[in-house]
Amino acid sequence: MKRPSAFALVANQTRYEWRIFWRTPISAFFTIFFPLLIFVVFSLVFGNERIDYLGITTAQFYAPSLAVFSAVSATYTNISISTAYQRDEGILKRVRGTPLPAWIYFVGKILSSIAIAVIGTLIMIGVGIVFFGLQVYPETIPTLLVVFFVGVAAFAALGLLVAALAPSGPGATAIANATLLPLAFVSGVFIIPSEDMPTWLNAVANFFPLKHFVEPFVAAFSPAATRSSFSWLDLGYLVLWGVVSLILAIRSFRWEPPTGGGGGRSRRASAKSA
Amino acid sequence: MAVVTVANLTKRYGDSEAVAGIDFTIEEGEVFALLGPNGAGKTTTVEILEGYRDRTAGDVDVLGYDPAGNARAFKEQIGVVLQESSVERDLTVREAIDTYGRVYPKRLVTGDLIDIVGLGEKADARVKTLSGGQKRRLEVALGIVGDPDLIFLDEPTTGFDPSARRQAWEMISNLSTLGKTILLTTHYMDEAQNLADRVAVINNGLIVAEGTPDTLGGRETAHTTIRFSLAEASIGDLPLAPTLVEGPVVEYRTDEPTAVLHTLTGWAVGRRVALEGLTVARPSLEDVYLELTDGEER
Ligand SMILES: Nc1ncnc2c1ncn2[C@@H]1O[C@H](COP(=O)(O)OP(=O)(O)OP(=O)(O)O)[C@@H](O)[C@H]1O
Ligand SMILES: [Mg+2]
C-alpha cells in the first residue's frame, strides 16, 4: 500500500499531457508548424538579406524571435486553451476526485508544455541553421538556456492563470489569441517596432512579459552578443510575472465545469447514443 | 461500523434548498441507493460526500473524514463515478485506466479491470470511438481503479441498453461481494430493488421514505389488496366487512393479509362457495415510489 512517489506522479502526469498534446493535431499545428511557416515565408519574402538597421540577416532575427513565439504558444496558449476545455468537459472534475495532489497536476502540465516548447524551438533553430545560414554563438548558449527556461516557465504560469480566469474553453481561446497576437506585434516578435511607435504603446509592450523574453533571446543571436549581454532586469521581470501568475492561478483555479453541475455535453450525448 | 454518517445535511442555493436537512447512515459493506426524481437533490448530496461541494449546514462523516477537507488519504479510499463527466477523447481505454490508476497506492490490474467492465474488445480503442454506454463503463472503471473501500455511483446506468444494465448490475453486485460499500443514485425502481440493501427515497431535498426494498414505505405490510368475485347474495354473509364492493367484486385493503385471507378462505370452504378470481397484490416498489414522490418530476 505504498503511495506513488511525487517523482513517479510528475512523470505520469507529464507523459499524459504530452501524449494528449501530440494527439491533438490542431494544437501541434499552431504550436510547431505555424511559427515555422511564418519563419520560412518571412525569410523567403524578405530575402535572407542583411536588415540594415539591425546589422543581421532576416533569419538571424526571425529564427530566434519566432522560436520564442513557438515556445510561448506551447506554454501560454496551449495550457490556457487545453485546460479550459478539459474543465468544460468535466475532466478536471474527475482529476479532482482522485488523490492526485493539485500541484502535481500543474507541474505535469508545465513540464510537458516546456518540453513541447523545447521541441518547437529546436526545430526552428535547426531549420534556420540548415536552410538559412543561421549563426549560433556558443558563448551565448548559457544565456539562451537561462532566458529560455525562465521565459517558458513564466508563460506556462500565465497560461494557467488564463485557464483559471477564462469562463470556458472558447473563452480561453479568445483570451489567449487576443492577448498574444497583438503583443507579439508590439513586442518585436513579428516586426521590429519603429522608433515612432507611440510611447503609450511602448509602455504597454514594456509592461507585459513577452518583450522581456524575445529581446534577450534575439540579442543572444546577434554577432555583437557576448555572454554578459544578458539583462538581469528582463530576467527578474519574467520571474516576477511567472510567480505572480502562478500564485493567482492557484488561488483562483476552478476544477468544475462552468455550470457547477457537470459537463453536460458529454453525458447528454452518451445518453442519446446508447 | 458506519462508513457514511449524514446528519441534518442542508444545501442551499440562493433561496432554494436543494437538500433540506437529511439524515442517513451507510454501514460497511452495504449497498445504499438514493432513489428520486430529477432535481430531488441526489447529486448535490453525493457530491457533498465526495468533497466537491460545500454544505450549508449539517454534519457529515465519510470513512472518518470530513469530505470538505479533501484529504489525500480520503481520496485514496473512495471511488467516484460522476453523473456527468467525460474521459480524454484521445487516449485509449488502456491508457486512460493506466494513467488514472497510477495515482492510487493500491490499484486493480488494468487488464482485469477492462474485463470486469466488459471493454475487452475496446482495450486499445480511442475513447472518442466508444459508444455512450461504453464510455460510461470506462468511467466506472476509472472510478474503481484505485480499489476503493467506498464507491459513489451517480446514476451509473443512465443511457445503458437493457442488457448493459444487467451487466452493470452484476458488476455492482460483484463489487459488493468483495466487501465494498456502495452509494448509488438512480431514477429506476428496479435498479434500487435489484442492487440495494437499503433505499432512501428523496424528493424535493427531503428523504420521504427509507428501508429495504421490500419494506420501503411500509410496502411489506400496508395496502395489500385482496380481491375476488362472489355471488351478490352471499356478500352480506362475509365474516369481515369489505373495504369496497362493486357488483360481484369484493375488495379488502389490509395490513394483515395473512389473517384476513385465512378468515375468508376458511369461511368459503365451510360454505362451499368459491372466491372467483382471487388475487392478492402488494403494491410494487414503483407504486410506492410514485406515491411518495407524488408522481411528479420537477
Ligand atoms: N450549482 C447549482 N446552483 C444552483 N442550483 C443548483 C446547483 N446544483 C443543483 N442545483 C439545484 O438543486 C436541486 C437538486 O439538484 P441535484 O442535481 O442534486 O438533483 P438530482 O437529484 O441529482 O437530479 P437528477 O436526477 O436530474 O440528476 C435542483 O433543483 C437543482 O436545480
Ligand atoms: Mg443528479
Coordinates of C-alpha atoms and ligand atoms in Angstrom, one line a residue:
Chain A
M1 CA 0.0 0.0 0.0
K2 CA 2.7 2.5 -0.8
R3 CA 1.8 5.8 -2.2
P4 CA 3.4 6.5 -5.5
S5 CA 6.3 8.9 -5.2
A6 CA 6.0 12.5 -6.2
F7 CA 8.5 11.9 -8.9
A8 CA 6.6 9.0 -10.4
L9 CA 3.4 11.0 -10.3
V10 CA 5.0 14.0 -12.0
A11 CA 6.4 11.7 -14.7
N12 CA 3.0 10.1 -15.1
Q13 CA 1.2 13.5 -15.5
T14 CA 3.8 14.9 -17.8
R15 CA 3.7 11.9 -20.1
Y16 CA -0.1 12.1 -20.1
E17 CA -0.2 15.8 -21.0
W18 CA 2.5 15.2 -23.7
R19 CA 0.5 12.4 -25.2
I20 CA -2.7 14.4 -25.3
F21 CA -0.9 17.3 -27.0
W22 CA 0.5 15.3 -29.8
R23 CA -2.7 13.6 -30.4
T24 CA -4.5 16.9 -30.9
P25 CA -3.3 17.9 -34.4
I26 CA -4.7 21.4 -34.3
S27 CA -2.6 22.3 -31.3
A28 CA 0.5 20.7 -32.7
F29 CA 0.0 22.6 -35.9
F30 CA -0.4 26.0 -34.3
T31 CA 2.5 25.5 -31.9
I32 CA 5.1 23.9 -34.1
F33 CA 4.2 24.3 -37.7
F34 CA 2.6 27.7 -37.9
P35 CA 5.6 29.6 -36.5
L36 CA 7.9 27.6 -38.7
L37 CA 5.7 28.6 -41.7
I38 CA 5.9 32.2 -40.8
F39 CA 9.7 31.9 -40.5
V40 CA 10.1 30.3 -43.9
V41 CA 7.8 32.7 -45.6
F42 CA 9.4 35.8 -44.0
S43 CA 12.8 34.6 -44.9
L44 CA 11.8 34.0 -48.5
V45 CA 9.6 37.1 -48.9
F46 CA 12.2 39.5 -47.4
G47 CA 15.1 37.6 -48.9
N48 CA 17.6 36.5 -46.4
E49 CA 19.2 39.9 -46.6
R50 CA 21.0 41.9 -44.0
I51 CA 18.5 44.0 -42.2
D52 CA 20.4 47.3 -42.3
Y53 CA 19.4 48.9 -39.1
L54 CA 20.0 45.6 -37.2
G55 CA 23.1 44.6 -39.0
I56 CA 22.0 41.0 -39.1
T57 CA 20.2 38.8 -41.7
T58 CA 16.5 38.2 -41.7
A59 CA 16.9 34.7 -40.5
Q60 CA 19.2 35.8 -37.7
F61 CA 16.3 37.8 -36.4
Y62 CA 13.3 35.7 -37.2
A63 CA 14.6 32.3 -36.2
P64 CA 15.0 33.3 -32.5
S65 CA 12.0 35.6 -32.4
L66 CA 9.7 33.0 -33.9
A67 CA 11.2 30.3 -31.8
V68 CA 10.1 32.4 -28.8
F69 CA 6.7 32.7 -30.4
S70 CA 6.5 28.9 -30.8
A71 CA 7.7 28.5 -27.2
V72 CA 5.0 30.9 -25.9
S73 CA 2.3 29.1 -28.0
A74 CA 3.5 25.8 -26.5
T75 CA 3.2 27.1 -23.0
Y76 CA 0.8 30.0 -22.7
T77 CA -1.7 29.3 -25.5
N78 CA -1.6 25.5 -25.1
I79 CA -2.0 25.4 -21.4
S80 CA -4.8 28.0 -21.2
I81 CA -6.9 26.6 -24.0
S82 CA -6.5 22.9 -23.2
T83 CA -7.0 23.3 -19.5
A84 CA -10.2 25.3 -20.0
Y85 CA -11.6 22.8 -22.4
Q86 CA -10.7 20.0 -20.0
R87 CA -12.6 21.8 -17.4
D88 CA -15.7 22.2 -19.7
E89 CA -15.7 18.5 -20.4
G90 CA -15.6 17.5 -16.7
I91 CA -12.1 16.0 -17.0
L92 CA -10.7 18.3 -14.3
K93 CA -13.5 17.4 -12.1
R94 CA -12.6 13.8 -12.5
V95 CA -9.0 14.5 -11.7
R96 CA -10.1 16.4 -8.6
G97 CA -11.9 13.3 -7.4
T98 CA -8.6 11.3 -7.3
P99 CA -5.8 11.5 -4.8
L100 CA -3.6 13.3 -7.2
P101 CA -2.2 16.5 -5.5
A102 CA -3.2 19.6 -7.4
W103 CA 0.4 20.8 -7.5
I104 CA 1.5 17.7 -9.3
Y105 CA -1.2 18.2 -11.8
F106 CA 0.0 21.7 -12.5
V107 CA 3.7 20.7 -12.6
G108 CA 2.8 17.9 -15.2
K109 CA 1.1 20.5 -17.4
I110 CA 4.0 22.9 -17.1
L111 CA 6.7 20.4 -17.7
S112 CA 5.0 18.8 -20.7
S113 CA 4.4 22.2 -22.3
I114 CA 8.0 23.2 -21.7
A115 CA 9.2 20.0 -23.4
I116 CA 7.0 20.9 -26.3
A117 CA 8.4 24.4 -26.3
V118 CA 11.9 22.9 -26.5
I119 CA 11.0 20.8 -29.5
G120 CA 9.4 23.8 -31.3
T121 CA 12.4 26.0 -30.6
L122 CA 15.0 23.3 -31.6
I123 CA 13.1 22.8 -34.9
M124 CA 13.0 26.5 -35.6
I125 CA 16.7 27.0 -34.8
G126 CA 17.6 23.8 -36.7
V127 CA 15.8 24.9 -39.9
G128 CA 17.4 28.3 -39.5
I129 CA 20.9 26.7 -39.3
V130 CA 20.4 24.2 -42.1
F131 CA 18.5 26.3 -44.7
F132 CA 19.0 29.9 -43.8
G133 CA 22.6 30.2 -42.6
L134 CA 21.6 31.0 -39.0
Q135 CA 24.7 31.5 -36.8
V136 CA 24.7 30.4 -33.2
Y137 CA 27.4 31.8 -31.0
P138 CA 28.5 29.1 -28.5
E139 CA 29.5 31.6 -25.8
T140 CA 25.8 32.8 -25.6
I141 CA 24.3 29.4 -25.2
P142 CA 24.2 29.6 -21.3
T143 CA 22.4 32.9 -21.7
L144 CA 20.0 31.4 -24.2
L145 CA 19.2 28.5 -21.9
V146 CA 18.6 30.7 -18.9
V147 CA 16.4 33.1 -20.8
F148 CA 14.5 30.3 -22.5
F149 CA 13.6 28.3 -19.4
V150 CA 12.7 31.3 -17.3
G151 CA 10.6 32.6 -20.2
V152 CA 8.7 29.4 -20.9
A153 CA 8.1 28.8 -17.1
A154 CA 6.7 32.3 -16.8
F155 CA 4.4 31.8 -19.8
A156 CA 3.3 28.4 -18.6
A157 CA 2.2 30.0 -15.3
L158 CA 0.5 32.8 -17.2
G159 CA -1.3 30.1 -19.3
L160 CA -2.6 28.5 -16.0
L161 CA -3.8 31.9 -14.9
V162 CA -5.8 32.4 -18.2
A163 CA -7.2 28.9 -17.7
A164 CA -8.2 29.8 -14.2
L165 CA -9.9 33.0 -15.2
A166 CA -11.5 32.1 -18.5
P167 CA -15.2 31.3 -18.4
S168 CA -14.9 28.4 -20.9
G169 CA -12.8 26.7 -23.5
P170 CA -13.8 29.1 -26.3
G171 CA -13.4 32.0 -23.9
A172 CA -9.8 30.9 -23.1
T173 CA -9.1 30.5 -26.8
A174 CA -10.3 34.1 -27.4
I175 CA -8.3 35.5 -24.5
A176 CA -5.1 33.6 -25.4
N177 CA -5.1 34.7 -29.0
A178 CA -6.4 38.2 -28.4
T179 CA -3.6 38.8 -26.0
L180 CA -0.7 37.0 -27.7
L181 CA -1.0 38.2 -31.3
P182 CA -1.2 42.0 -30.7
L183 CA 1.5 41.7 -28.0
A184 CA 3.7 39.8 -30.4
F185 CA 3.5 42.8 -32.9
V186 CA 4.4 45.4 -30.3
S187 CA 7.0 43.3 -28.6
G188 CA 9.2 42.8 -31.6
V189 CA 8.3 39.2 -32.5
F190 CA 6.9 39.7 -36.0
I191 CA 8.4 43.1 -36.7
I192 CA 10.8 45.4 -35.1
P193 CA 8.6 48.2 -33.8
S194 CA 9.6 51.5 -35.4
E195 CA 11.2 54.3 -33.4
D196 CA 8.0 56.3 -34.0
M197 CA 5.8 53.9 -32.0
P198 CA 3.7 55.9 -29.6
T199 CA 5.1 56.0 -26.1
W200 CA 2.0 54.5 -24.6
L201 CA 2.2 51.5 -26.9
N202 CA 5.8 51.2 -25.9
A203 CA 4.8 51.3 -22.3
V204 CA 2.3 48.5 -22.9
A205 CA 5.0 46.4 -24.6
N206 CA 7.3 47.0 -21.7
F207 CA 4.7 46.2 -19.1
F208 CA 3.9 42.7 -20.5
P209 CA 6.4 39.9 -20.3
L210 CA 6.7 39.0 -24.0
K211 CA 9.2 41.7 -24.9
H212 CA 11.4 40.8 -21.9
F213 CA 11.6 37.2 -23.3
V214 CA 12.0 38.0 -27.0
E215 CA 14.6 40.8 -26.7
P216 CA 17.3 39.0 -24.7
F217 CA 16.7 35.8 -26.7
V218 CA 17.1 37.5 -30.1
A219 CA 20.0 39.6 -28.8
A220 CA 21.9 36.4 -28.0
F221 CA 21.9 35.6 -31.7
S222 CA 23.4 38.9 -32.6
P223 CA 27.1 38.8 -33.7
A224 CA 27.7 41.5 -31.1
A225 CA 26.4 39.3 -28.3
T226 CA 28.6 38.3 -25.5
R227 CA 27.9 36.2 -22.5
S228 CA 27.4 39.3 -20.4
S229 CA 24.9 40.8 -22.7
F230 CA 22.1 39.4 -20.8
S231 CA 19.9 41.5 -18.7
W232 CA 19.1 40.6 -15.2
L233 CA 16.3 43.1 -15.3
D234 CA 14.5 41.3 -18.1
L235 CA 15.0 38.0 -16.3
G236 CA 13.8 39.3 -13.0
Y237 CA 10.8 40.8 -14.6
L238 CA 9.9 37.4 -16.2
V239 CA 10.3 35.7 -12.9
L240 CA 8.1 38.3 -11.2
W241 CA 5.3 37.7 -13.9
G242 CA 5.7 34.0 -13.5
V243 CA 5.5 33.9 -9.8
V244 CA 2.6 36.3 -9.5
S245 CA 0.7 34.5 -12.2
L246 CA 1.2 31.1 -10.6
I247 CA 0.0 32.4 -7.2
L248 CA -3.1 34.0 -8.7
A249 CA -3.7 30.9 -10.8
I250 CA -3.6 28.5 -7.9
R251 CA -5.8 30.8 -5.8
S252 CA -8.5 31.2 -8.5
F253 CA -8.3 27.8 -10.1
R254 CA -11.6 26.1 -10.7
W255 CA -11.9 22.4 -11.3
E256 CA -15.6 22.2 -12.1
P257 CA -17.4 22.9 -15.4
P258 CA -19.0 26.4 -15.5
T259 CA -22.5 25.0 -14.7
G260 CA -21.1 23.7 -11.4
G261 CA -23.2 20.6 -12.0
G262 CA -21.1 18.8 -14.6
G263 CA -20.0 18.8 -18.2
G264 CA -23.5 18.3 -19.6
R265 CA -22.5 17.8 -23.2
S266 CA -20.8 14.5 -22.8
R267 CA -23.5 12.8 -20.7
R268 CA -26.3 14.0 -22.8
A269 CA -24.5 12.9 -25.9
S270 CA -23.9 9.5 -24.4
A271 CA -27.4 9.1 -23.2
K272 CA -28.5 9.7 -26.8
S273 CA -26.1 7.4 -28.4
A274 CA -26.8 4.4 -26.1
Chain B
M1 CA -19.4 0.2 11.6
A2 CA -20.9 3.2 9.8
V3 CA -18.9 4.2 6.8
V4 CA -21.1 7.2 6.0
T5 CA -23.0 9.3 8.6
V6 CA -25.1 12.2 7.5
A7 CA -27.0 14.3 10.0
N8 CA -29.3 17.2 9.1
L9 CA -27.4 17.8 5.9
T10 CA -28.6 21.0 4.2
K11 CA -27.5 22.7 1.0
R12 CA -29.0 26.0 -0.1
Y13 CA -28.5 27.6 -3.5
G14 CA -29.7 31.2 -3.1
D15 CA -33.2 30.9 -1.8
S16 CA -33.9 27.3 -2.7
E17 CA -32.9 24.3 -0.7
A18 CA -31.5 21.6 -2.9
V19 CA -31.1 19.4 0.2
A20 CA -33.3 20.3 3.1
G21 CA -32.0 18.5 6.1
I22 CA -31.5 14.8 5.6
D23 CA -30.1 12.0 7.8
F24 CA -28.9 8.6 6.9
T25 CA -26.1 6.2 7.6
I26 CA -24.4 3.6 5.4
E27 CA -22.9 0.6 7.1
E28 CA -19.7 -1.1 5.9
G29 CA -20.4 -3.5 3.0
E30 CA -23.8 -2.1 2.4
V31 CA -25.3 -1.1 -1.0
F32 CA -27.3 2.1 -0.3
A33 CA -29.5 3.6 -3.0
L34 CA -30.7 7.2 -3.2
L35 CA -33.8 7.0 -5.3
G36 CA -35.6 10.1 -6.5
P37 CA -36.8 12.1 -9.5
N38 CA -34.9 14.8 -11.4
G39 CA -33.8 17.6 -9.2
A40 CA -34.5 15.7 -6.0
G41 CA -31.1 16.5 -4.6
K42 CA -29.3 13.2 -5.2
T43 CA -26.2 14.6 -7.0
T44 CA -26.0 17.5 -4.5
T45 CA -25.9 15.1 -1.6
V46 CA -23.4 12.7 -3.2
E47 CA -21.1 15.5 -4.3
I48 CA -21.0 16.9 -0.8
L49 CA -20.0 13.4 0.4
E50 CA -17.3 13.2 -2.3
G51 CA -15.8 16.6 -1.2
Y52 CA -16.8 18.5 -4.3
R53 CA -19.4 20.8 -2.8
D54 CA -19.6 22.7 0.5
R55 CA -22.6 22.1 2.7
T56 CA -24.7 24.9 4.1
A57 CA -25.4 23.0 7.4
G58 CA -25.3 19.6 9.0
D59 CA -22.7 17.0 9.9
V60 CA -21.1 14.6 7.5
D61 CA -18.6 11.8 8.3
V62 CA -17.3 9.7 5.5
L63 CA -14.7 7.0 6.4
G64 CA -13.8 9.1 9.4
Y65 CA -13.1 12.2 7.3
D66 CA -14.9 15.4 6.8
P67 CA -15.0 15.3 3.0
A68 CA -14.8 19.1 2.7
G69 CA -11.2 18.8 3.8
N70 CA -10.4 16.9 0.5
A71 CA -7.6 15.0 2.3
R72 CA -5.5 12.9 0.0
A73 CA -5.9 9.8 2.2
F74 CA -9.6 10.2 1.9
K75 CA -9.5 10.4 -1.9
E76 CA -7.4 7.2 -1.9
Q77 CA -10.2 5.3 -0.3
I78 CA -13.1 6.5 -2.3
G79 CA -14.1 5.8 -5.9
V80 CA -16.1 8.4 -7.7
V81 CA -18.3 7.9 -10.8
L82 CA -19.8 11.3 -11.6
Q83 CA -23.2 11.8 -13.1
E84 CA -21.7 14.0 -15.8
S85 CA -18.1 13.8 -16.9
S86 CA -16.0 12.6 -19.8
V87 CA -12.7 10.9 -20.4
E88 CA -9.9 12.2 -22.6
R89 CA -11.0 11.6 -26.1
D90 CA -7.6 10.9 -27.5
L91 CA -6.4 8.3 -25.0
T92 CA -7.1 4.6 -25.4
V93 CA -9.1 2.7 -22.8
R94 CA -6.0 1.1 -21.5
E95 CA -4.0 4.3 -21.4
A96 CA -6.8 6.1 -19.5
I97 CA -7.0 3.3 -16.9
D98 CA -3.2 3.2 -16.5
T99 CA -2.9 6.9 -16.2
Y100 CA -5.6 7.2 -13.6
G101 CA -4.6 4.0 -11.8
R102 CA -1.1 5.2 -11.2
V103 CA -2.2 7.9 -8.7
Y104 CA -3.5 5.4 -6.2
P105 CA -1.5 3.5 -3.6
K106 CA -3.2 0.2 -4.5
R107 CA -4.8 -0.4 -7.8
L108 CA -6.6 -3.1 -9.8
V109 CA -4.7 -4.7 -12.7
T110 CA -5.6 -2.8 -15.8
G111 CA -6.4 -6.0 -17.8
D112 CA -8.6 -7.4 -15.1
L113 CA -10.5 -4.1 -14.8
I114 CA -11.1 -3.9 -18.5
D115 CA -12.6 -7.4 -18.4
I116 CA -14.7 -6.5 -15.3
V117 CA -16.3 -3.6 -17.1
G118 CA -16.6 -5.6 -20.3
L119 CA -14.4 -3.5 -22.5
G120 CA -12.1 -6.3 -23.6
E121 CA -12.6 -5.7 -27.3
K122 CA -12.1 -2.0 -26.9
A123 CA -9.0 -2.0 -24.8
D124 CA -6.9 -0.3 -27.4
A125 CA -9.6 1.8 -29.0
R126 CA -9.5 5.6 -28.6
V127 CA -12.1 6.9 -26.1
K128 CA -13.7 9.0 -28.8
T129 CA -14.6 5.9 -30.8
L130 CA -16.6 4.3 -27.9
S131 CA -20.4 4.4 -27.8
G132 CA -22.1 6.2 -25.0
G133 CA -22.6 3.1 -22.9
Q134 CA -19.0 2.0 -23.4
K135 CA -17.8 5.4 -22.3
R136 CA -19.9 5.1 -19.2
R137 CA -18.4 1.7 -18.4
L138 CA -14.9 3.3 -18.8
E139 CA -16.0 5.9 -16.3
V140 CA -17.0 3.2 -13.9
A141 CA -13.6 1.5 -14.5
L142 CA -11.8 4.8 -13.7
G143 CA -13.9 5.2 -10.6
I144 CA -12.9 1.8 -9.2
V145 CA -9.3 1.5 -10.5
G146 CA -7.9 2.6 -7.1
D147 CA -9.6 -0.4 -5.4
P148 CA -11.7 1.9 -3.1
D149 CA -13.5 0.9 0.0
L150 CA -16.4 3.2 -0.7
I151 CA -17.8 3.7 -4.1
F152 CA -20.0 6.5 -5.2
L153 CA -22.1 5.8 -8.4
D154 CA -24.2 8.7 -9.5
E155 CA -26.7 7.2 -12.0
P156 CA -24.3 4.5 -13.1
T157 CA -26.6 3.0 -15.7
T158 CA -28.3 6.0 -17.3
G159 CA -28.0 5.6 -21.1
F160 CA -27.5 1.8 -20.9
D161 CA -29.4 -0.6 -23.0
P162 CA -31.2 -3.3 -21.0
S163 CA -28.5 -5.9 -21.4
A164 CA -25.8 -3.5 -20.5
R165 CA -27.8 -2.5 -17.4
R166 CA -28.0 -6.2 -16.4
Q167 CA -24.2 -6.5 -16.8
A168 CA -23.7 -3.3 -14.8
W169 CA -25.9 -4.7 -12.0
E170 CA -23.9 -7.8 -12.0
M171 CA -20.7 -5.9 -11.8
I172 CA -22.0 -3.8 -8.9
S173 CA -23.2 -6.9 -7.1
N174 CA -19.7 -8.4 -7.6
L175 CA -18.1 -5.3 -6.1
S176 CA -20.5 -5.6 -3.2
T177 CA -19.5 -9.2 -2.8
L178 CA -15.9 -8.1 -2.4
G179 CA -17.0 -6.1 0.6
K180 CA -17.1 -2.7 -0.9
T181 CA -19.6 -0.1 0.4
I182 CA -21.6 1.4 -2.4
L183 CA -23.7 4.5 -2.5
L184 CA -25.6 4.8 -5.7
T185 CA -28.2 7.1 -7.1
T186 CA -30.9 6.1 -9.5
H187 CA -34.2 7.0 -11.1
Y188 CA -35.0 3.4 -11.6
M189 CA -37.1 1.4 -9.1
D190 CA -35.9 -1.9 -10.5
E191 CA -32.3 -0.8 -10.1
A192 CA -32.8 0.1 -6.5
Q193 CA -34.7 -3.2 -5.9
N194 CA -32.1 -5.3 -7.6
L195 CA -29.0 -3.8 -6.1
A196 CA -29.7 -2.0 -2.9
D197 CA -29.7 -3.4 0.6
R198 CA -31.3 -0.2 1.7
V199 CA -33.1 2.5 -0.2
A200 CA -33.8 6.1 0.7
V201 CA -36.4 7.8 -1.5
I202 CA -35.5 11.5 -1.8
N203 CA -37.8 14.2 -3.1
N204 CA -37.5 17.9 -3.0
G205 CA -34.4 17.6 -0.9
L206 CA -36.1 15.5 1.8
I207 CA -35.9 11.8 2.5
V208 CA -39.5 10.7 2.3
A209 CA -39.0 7.0 3.0
E210 CA -36.2 4.7 3.9
G211 CA -35.9 1.0 4.2
T212 CA -35.1 -2.2 2.5
P213 CA -36.6 -2.5 -1.0
D214 CA -39.1 -4.9 0.5
T215 CA -40.2 -2.8 3.4
L216 CA -40.0 0.6 1.8
G217 CA -42.9 2.9 2.6
G218 CA -44.5 0.1 4.6
R219 CA -44.7 -1.9 1.4
E220 CA -44.2 -5.2 3.2
T221 CA -47.4 -4.8 5.2
A222 CA -49.5 -1.9 4.0
H223 CA -52.1 -1.7 1.4
T224 CA -52.2 -5.4 0.5
T225 CA -55.2 -5.7 -1.8
I226 CA -57.3 -8.9 -1.7
R227 CA -59.9 -9.1 -4.4
F228 CA -62.4 -11.7 -5.6
S229 CA -65.9 -12.1 -7.0
L230 CA -68.8 -13.7 -5.2
A231 CA -72.5 -14.2 -5.8
E232 CA -74.1 -11.0 -4.7
A233 CA -76.4 -12.8 -2.4
S234 CA -73.5 -14.2 -0.3
I235 CA -71.7 -10.9 0.1
G236 CA -73.8 -9.9 3.2
D237 CA -72.7 -13.1 4.9
L238 CA -69.0 -12.4 4.6
P239 CA -67.2 -12.8 8.0
L240 CA -65.3 -9.5 7.5
A241 CA -66.7 -6.2 6.2
P242 CA -65.2 -5.5 2.8
T243 CA -63.4 -2.2 2.0
L244 CA -65.1 -2.0 -1.3
V245 CA -67.9 -3.8 -3.1
E246 CA -68.7 -3.2 -6.8
G247 CA -71.3 -5.6 -8.1
P248 CA -69.9 -9.0 -7.5
V249 CA -66.4 -7.7 -7.0
V250 CA -65.2 -7.6 -3.4
E251 CA -62.1 -5.9 -2.3
Y252 CA -60.2 -5.8 1.0
R253 CA -57.3 -3.5 1.8
T254 CA -55.4 -4.7 4.8
D255 CA -52.2 -4.6 6.8
E256 CA -52.7 -8.2 7.8
P257 CA -53.3 -10.1 4.7
T258 CA -52.5 -13.5 6.2
A259 CA -55.1 -13.3 8.9
V260 CA -57.7 -11.8 6.5
L261 CA -57.1 -14.5 3.9
H262 CA -57.3 -17.2 6.5
T263 CA -60.7 -16.0 7.7
L264 CA -62.0 -15.6 4.2
T265 CA -60.9 -18.8 2.8
G266 CA -62.0 -20.7 5.9
W267 CA -65.4 -19.2 5.6
A268 CA -65.6 -20.0 1.8
V269 CA -64.5 -23.6 2.3
G270 CA -67.0 -24.0 5.1
R271 CA -69.8 -22.6 3.0
R272 CA -68.6 -24.5 -0.1
V273 CA -68.5 -21.3 -2.2
A274 CA -65.7 -20.2 -4.5
L275 CA -63.8 -17.0 -4.2
E276 CA -63.7 -16.5 -8.0
G277 CA -60.6 -14.9 -9.5
L278 CA -58.9 -14.5 -6.1
T279 CA -55.9 -12.2 -6.2
V280 CA -53.6 -10.9 -3.5
A281 CA -51.4 -8.0 -4.6
R282 CA -48.8 -5.9 -2.9
P283 CA -48.1 -2.5 -4.3
S284 CA -44.9 -2.6 -6.5
L285 CA -41.9 -0.5 -5.5
E286 CA -42.9 1.6 -8.4
D287 CA -46.4 2.3 -6.9
V288 CA -44.8 3.2 -3.6
Y289 CA -42.2 5.4 -5.3
L290 CA -44.8 7.3 -7.4
E291 CA -47.0 7.8 -4.4
L292 CA -44.1 9.0 -2.3
T293 CA -42.8 11.4 -4.9
D294 CA -46.3 12.4 -5.9
G295 CA -45.6 11.1 -9.4
E296 CA -44.2 14.5 -10.1
E297 CA -40.9 15.2 -11.7
R298 CA -39.7 18.7 -11.1
Ligands
LIG1 N1 -24.8 24.6 -8.7 C1 -26.1 24.8 -8.5 N2 -26.6 26.0 -8.5 C2 -27.9 26.3 -8.2 N3 -28.8 25.3 -8.1 C3 -28.4 24.0 -8.1 C4 -27.0 23.7 -8.4 N4 -26.8 22.4 -8.4 C5 -28.1 21.9 -8.2 N5 -29.0 22.8 -8.0 C6 -30.4 22.6 -7.8 O1 -30.6 21.8 -6.7 C7 -31.6 20.9 -6.9 C8 -31.1 19.4 -6.8 O2 -30.2 19.2 -7.9 P1 -29.4 17.8 -8.0 O3 -28.5 17.9 -9.1 O4 -28.9 17.4 -6.7 O5 -30.6 16.8 -8.4 P2 -30.6 15.3 -8.7 O6 -31.4 14.6 -7.7 O7 -29.2 14.8 -8.9 O8 -31.3 15.3 -10.1 P3 -31.1 14.4 -11.4 O9 -31.8 13.1 -11.2 O10 -31.7 15.2 -12.5 O11 -29.6 14.3 -11.6 C9 -32.2 21.2 -8.3 O12 -33.3 21.9 -8.2 C10 -31.1 22.0 -9.0 O13 -31.6 22.9 -9.9
MG2 MG -28.1 14.0 -10.4

